[in-house]
mmCIF file of C-alpha atoms in Angstrom:
data_model
loop_
_atom_site.group_PDB
_atom_site.id
_atom_site.type_symbol
_atom_site.label_atom_id
_atom_site.label_comp_id
_atom_site.label_asym_id
_atom_site.label_seq_id
_atom_site.Cartn_x
_atom_site.Cartn_y
_atom_site.Cartn_z
ATOM 1 C CA MET A 1 102.846 40.006 -130.332
ATOM 2 C CA VAL A 2 103.509 37.977 -133.472
ATOM 3 C CA VAL A 3 104.257 34.327 -132.755
ATOM 4 C CA ILE A 4 106.485 32.247 -135.012
ATOM 5 C CA LEU A 5 105.929 28.520 -135.386
ATOM 6 C CA GLY A 6 108.215 26.354 -137.480
ATOM 7 C CA GLU A 7 110.061 23.141 -138.093
ATOM 8 C CA ASP A 8 112.878 23.774 -135.599
ATOM 9 C CA ASP A 9 114.570 26.453 -133.516
ATOM 10 C CA ASN A 10 117.008 27.391 -136.282
ATOM 11 C CA ASP A 11 114.199 28.148 -138.717
ATOM 12 C CA ARG A 12 112.143 30.031 -136.146
ATOM 13 C CA ARG A 13 115.064 32.246 -135.102
ATOM 14 C CA THR A 14 116.047 32.823 -138.731
ATOM 15 C CA ILE A 15 112.535 33.973 -139.590
ATOM 16 C CA GLN A 16 112.489 36.178 -136.504
ATOM 17 C CA ILE A 17 115.622 37.987 -137.745
ATOM 18 C CA LEU A 18 114.286 38.480 -141.262
ATOM 19 C CA VAL A 19 110.829 39.648 -140.191
ATOM 20 C CA ALA A 20 112.273 42.060 -137.617
ATOM 21 C CA ALA A 21 114.378 43.666 -140.358
ATOM 22 C CA LEU A 22 111.520 43.758 -142.862
ATOM 23 C CA ARG A 23 109.078 45.210 -140.319
ATOM 24 C CA PRO A 24 110.954 47.644 -138.043
ATOM 25 C CA ASP A 25 107.562 48.807 -136.801
ATOM 26 C CA ILE A 26 107.267 45.458 -135.013
ATOM 27 C CA PRO A 27 109.862 45.331 -132.189
ATOM 28 C CA ARG A 28 111.992 42.210 -132.300
ATOM 29 C CA GLY A 29 110.881 41.431 -128.778
ATOM 30 C CA ALA A 30 107.314 41.319 -130.075
ATOM 31 C CA LEU A 31 108.282 38.507 -132.469
ATOM 32 C CA ARG A 32 108.167 35.383 -130.341
ATOM 33 C CA PRO A 33 109.291 31.959 -131.595
ATOM 34 C CA LEU A 34 107.336 29.090 -130.030
ATOM 35 C CA ARG A 35 108.264 25.413 -130.019
ATOM 36 C CA LYS A 36 104.625 24.429 -129.627
ATOM 37 C CA PRO A 37 102.160 24.090 -131.180
ATOM 38 C CA MET A 38 103.691 22.337 -134.159
ATOM 39 C CA SER A 39 102.078 23.657 -137.322
ATOM 40 C CA LEU A 40 103.320 21.116 -139.869
ATOM 41 C CA VAL A 41 100.559 20.023 -142.241
ATOM 42 C CA ARG A 42 102.280 18.887 -145.439
ATOM 43 C CA ASN A 43 101.913 15.166 -144.701
ATOM 44 C CA VAL A 44 98.792 15.396 -142.541
ATOM 45 C CA PRO A 45 95.695 13.803 -144.160
ATOM 46 C CA PRO A 46 92.693 16.125 -144.546
ATOM 47 C CA GLN A 47 90.601 14.300 -141.961
ATOM 48 C CA ARG A 48 93.170 15.026 -139.246
ATOM 49 C CA LEU A 49 93.590 18.726 -139.963
ATOM 50 C CA PRO A 50 90.590 19.955 -137.893
ATOM 51 C CA SER A 51 91.784 18.228 -134.721
ATOM 52 C CA GLN A 52 95.306 19.538 -135.236
ATOM 53 C CA SER A 53 93.966 23.059 -135.629
ATOM 54 C CA THR A 54 91.904 22.675 -132.470
ATOM 55 C CA LYS A 55 94.981 21.639 -130.473
ATOM 56 C CA ALA A 56 96.937 24.566 -131.870
ATOM 57 C CA ALA A 57 94.137 26.951 -130.922
ATOM 58 C CA ALA A 58 94.132 25.740 -127.310
ATOM 59 C CA LEU A 59 97.882 26.222 -126.922
ATOM 60 C CA LEU A 60 97.836 29.642 -128.568
ATOM 61 C CA ARG A 61 94.926 30.823 -126.422
ATOM 62 C CA ALA A 62 97.050 30.113 -123.344
ATOM 63 C CA VAL A 63 99.780 32.321 -124.775
ATOM 64 C CA ASP A 64 97.269 34.992 -125.783
ATOM 65 C CA VAL A 65 96.010 35.279 -122.212
ATOM 66 C CA ARG A 66 99.477 36.394 -121.077
ATOM 67 C CA THR A 67 100.382 38.493 -124.113
ATOM 68 C CA PRO A 68 97.799 39.270 -126.805
ATOM 69 C CA ILE A 69 98.655 37.727 -130.165
ATOM 70 C CA ARG A 70 98.499 39.920 -133.267
ATOM 71 C CA ALA A 71 99.284 37.255 -135.893
ATOM 72 C CA VAL A 72 100.690 33.744 -136.241
ATOM 73 C CA LEU A 73 103.523 32.955 -138.657
ATOM 74 C CA MET A 74 103.714 29.277 -139.598
ATOM 75 C CA HIS A 75 106.830 27.995 -141.348
ATOM 76 C CA GLU A 76 107.130 24.703 -143.189
ATOM 77 C CA ASP A 77 109.464 23.723 -146.016
ATOM 78 C CA ALA A 78 107.756 22.620 -149.233
ATOM 79 C CA ASP A 79 110.305 19.833 -149.866
ATOM 80 C CA GLU A 80 109.532 20.333 -153.534
ATOM 81 C CA VAL A 81 110.420 22.860 -156.196
ATOM 82 C CA GLU A 82 108.334 25.924 -157.017
ATOM 83 C CA PRO A 83 105.421 26.382 -157.401
ATOM 84 C CA ALA A 84 104.809 23.700 -154.751
ATOM 85 C CA HIS A 85 105.007 26.411 -152.091
ATOM 86 C CA GLN A 86 101.686 27.838 -153.272
ATOM 87 C CA LYS A 87 99.764 24.642 -152.570
ATOM 88 C CA LEU A 88 101.311 24.231 -149.125
ATOM 89 C CA ILE A 89 100.657 27.875 -148.219
ATOM 90 C CA ALA A 90 96.995 27.335 -149.058
ATOM 91 C CA LYS A 91 96.852 24.133 -147.000
ATOM 92 C CA ILE A 92 98.437 25.774 -143.953
ATOM 93 C CA GLU A 93 96.269 28.871 -144.037
ATOM 94 C CA ASP A 94 93.026 27.083 -144.937
ATOM 95 C CA SER A 95 93.430 24.449 -142.218
ATOM 96 C CA HIS A 96 93.914 27.134 -139.553
ATOM 97 C CA ARG A 97 91.141 29.537 -140.553
ATOM 98 C CA SER A 98 89.280 28.695 -137.354
ATOM 99 C CA LEU A 99 91.978 30.427 -135.284
ATOM 100 C CA ARG A 100 91.018 33.857 -133.991
ATOM 101 C CA TRP A 101 94.264 35.404 -135.275
ATOM 102 C CA PRO A 102 95.504 35.952 -138.831
ATOM 103 C CA VAL A 103 97.684 33.044 -139.969
ATOM 104 C CA VAL A 104 100.538 33.724 -142.387
ATOM 105 C CA ALA A 105 102.260 30.724 -143.978
ATOM 106 C CA ILE A 106 105.991 30.960 -144.695
ATOM 107 C CA VAL A 107 106.949 28.268 -147.176
ATOM 108 C CA PRO A 108 110.313 28.115 -148.927
ATOM 109 C CA ALA A 109 110.734 25.814 -151.884
ATOM 110 C CA TRP A 110 112.604 23.371 -151.584
ATOM 111 C CA GLU A 111 113.926 24.292 -148.133
ATOM 112 C CA ILE A 112 114.918 27.553 -146.467
ATOM 113 C CA GLU A 113 118.406 26.923 -147.896
ATOM 114 C CA THR A 114 116.925 27.639 -151.324
ATOM 115 C CA TRP A 115 116.729 31.303 -150.354
ATOM 116 C CA TRP A 116 120.397 31.488 -149.363
ATOM 117 C CA PHE A 117 121.412 31.081 -153.011
ATOM 118 C CA LEU A 118 119.970 34.567 -153.499
ATOM 119 C CA PHE A 119 122.629 35.976 -151.158
ATOM 120 C CA PRO A 120 126.066 34.481 -151.973
ATOM 121 C CA ASP A 121 127.933 37.391 -150.352
ATOM 122 C CA ALA A 122 126.048 36.947 -147.081
ATOM 123 C CA VAL A 123 126.638 33.187 -147.116
ATOM 124 C CA GLN A 124 130.371 33.513 -147.680
ATOM 125 C CA ALA A 125 130.614 36.190 -144.982
ATOM 126 C CA VAL A 126 129.551 33.638 -142.368
ATOM 127 C CA ARG A 127 132.732 31.587 -142.874
ATOM 128 C CA PRO A 128 135.569 33.047 -144.977
ATOM 129 C CA THR A 129 136.746 29.487 -145.732
ATOM 130 C CA TRP A 130 133.541 28.835 -147.674
ATOM 131 C CA ARG A 131 133.391 29.099 -151.435
ATOM 132 C CA ARG A 132 130.976 31.752 -152.671
ATOM 133 C CA PRO A 133 127.809 29.918 -153.843
ATOM 134 C CA ASP A 134 127.339 31.920 -157.029
ATOM 135 C CA GLN A 135 126.654 29.255 -159.646
ATOM 136 C CA PHE A 136 122.969 30.218 -159.927
ATOM 137 C CA ALA A 137 123.438 33.842 -160.980
ATOM 138 C CA GLY A 138 120.255 35.158 -162.591
ATOM 139 C CA ARG A 139 118.541 31.771 -162.432
ATOM 140 C CA ASP A 140 115.401 30.537 -160.714
ATOM 141 C CA VAL A 141 116.716 29.011 -157.492
ATOM 142 C CA GLY A 142 113.225 27.795 -156.689
ATOM 143 C CA ARG A 143 113.918 24.960 -159.115
ATOM 144 C CA ILE A 144 116.846 23.606 -157.055
ATOM 145 C CA ARG A 145 116.106 20.161 -155.663
ATOM 146 C CA ASN A 146 117.535 19.155 -152.270
ATOM 147 C CA ALA A 147 118.669 22.717 -151.650
ATOM 148 C CA LYS A 148 120.333 21.962 -148.317
ATOM 149 C CA GLU A 149 122.647 19.357 -149.827
ATOM 150 C CA GLU A 150 123.303 21.580 -152.831
ATOM 151 C CA LEU A 151 124.304 24.460 -150.563
ATOM 152 C CA LYS A 152 126.682 22.231 -148.632
ATOM 153 C CA LYS A 153 128.376 21.234 -151.876
ATOM 154 C CA ALA A 154 128.373 24.798 -153.186
ATOM 155 C CA VAL A 155 130.276 26.253 -150.220
ATOM 156 C CA THR A 156 132.827 23.437 -150.054
ATOM 157 C CA PRO A 157 135.964 24.263 -152.076
ATOM 158 C CA PRO A 158 137.638 21.612 -154.253
ATOM 159 C CA GLY A 159 140.040 19.421 -152.331
ATOM 160 C CA ALA A 160 138.558 20.299 -148.949
ATOM 161 C CA ARG A 161 139.675 18.067 -146.098
ATOM 162 C CA PRO A 162 137.184 15.693 -144.442
ATOM 163 C CA SER A 163 137.295 17.947 -141.372
ATOM 164 C CA PHE A 164 136.173 20.988 -143.397
ATOM 165 C CA GLN A 165 133.274 22.779 -141.692
ATOM 166 C CA THR A 166 130.578 22.998 -144.322
ATOM 167 C CA TYR A 167 127.095 24.457 -143.966
ATOM 168 C CA THR A 168 124.811 23.234 -141.171
ATOM 169 C CA GLU A 169 121.218 24.232 -140.424
ATOM 170 C CA ALA A 170 122.380 26.351 -137.474
ATOM 171 C CA ASP A 171 124.265 28.582 -139.938
ATOM 172 C CA SER A 172 120.941 29.906 -141.249
ATOM 173 C CA ILE A 173 120.742 32.232 -138.265
ATOM 174 C CA ALA A 174 124.112 33.798 -139.063
ATOM 175 C CA ILE A 175 123.268 33.997 -142.784
ATOM 176 C CA ALA A 176 120.063 35.893 -142.007
ATOM 177 C CA GLU A 177 122.029 38.299 -139.806
ATOM 178 C CA ARG A 178 124.537 38.900 -142.615
ATOM 179 C CA ILE A 179 121.752 39.496 -145.148
ATOM 180 C CA VAL A 180 120.342 42.197 -142.882
ATOM 181 C CA ALA A 181 123.758 43.697 -142.089
ATOM 182 C CA LEU A 182 124.654 43.895 -145.792
ATOM 183 C CA GLY A 183 121.335 45.560 -146.625
ATOM 184 C CA GLN A 184 120.340 42.840 -149.075
ATOM 185 C CA LEU A 185 116.662 42.506 -148.235
ATOM 186 C CA THR A 186 115.708 44.798 -151.109
ATOM 187 C CA PRO A 187 116.083 43.925 -154.808
ATOM 188 C CA PRO A 188 117.864 43.315 -157.059
ATOM 189 C CA TRP A 189 118.892 39.902 -155.804
ATOM 190 C CA PHE A 190 121.533 37.600 -157.226
ATOM 191 C CA ALA A 191 118.917 35.170 -158.559
ATOM 192 C CA ARG A 192 115.133 34.630 -158.549
ATOM 193 C CA SER A 193 112.762 32.847 -156.185
ATOM 194 C CA ALA A 194 108.987 33.121 -156.257
ATOM 195 C CA SER A 195 108.691 31.648 -152.755
ATOM 196 C CA TRP A 196 111.057 34.336 -151.399
ATOM 197 C CA GLU A 197 109.002 37.097 -153.014
ATOM 198 C CA THR A 198 105.819 35.546 -151.635
ATOM 199 C CA PHE A 199 107.378 35.586 -148.170
ATOM 200 C CA LEU A 200 108.220 39.278 -148.519
ATOM 201 C CA ASP A 201 104.697 40.125 -149.685
ATOM 202 C CA LYS A 202 103.120 38.282 -146.782
ATOM 203 C CA VAL A 203 105.345 39.943 -144.206
ATOM 204 C CA LYS A 204 104.406 43.360 -145.589
ATOM 205 C CA GLN A 205 100.742 42.507 -145.004
ATOM 206 C CA LEU A 206 101.125 41.609 -141.329
#
């Protein structure tokens, strides 16, 4: 079993969908999102990291007793532009090296919404009323600040009513499903993102 830890249920389920499609050799049922332990380390001071890792180990051992764990995926948004994801990946993986299972950090920069700018067709397919977010064609989307807010603005057409249903975090699940259904997990992509390519490389190594 591969367990998935992350910031919230939407992110965990989204990652489950993407990893299942990228690694068909791992049954989707063997990818298990867990609400606990929380793996967030970005704002944790160094002196507190060992105790946090120890708590995580205890909770994961209890899971491992029931179903053996093969690897642990830990998601956390960088909340900063690329290459900030590299530093956070190192912090996550280094602070959990005491765990008995391989730890793979999944870190989008700025947020997971950054990656959705790579797939404007999949985003628009979720809600036909949305505008296609294609203003970053061929660009480095890893440089987008406040990606979630930018995506909300990008999908909202001019003159939209106050009641217009724009993007919410729960839509990430449907976007991931559309990406898979449209066969867009392989390049070329609409734009560039180093953190997305790092994610793909790490999933291949599971």
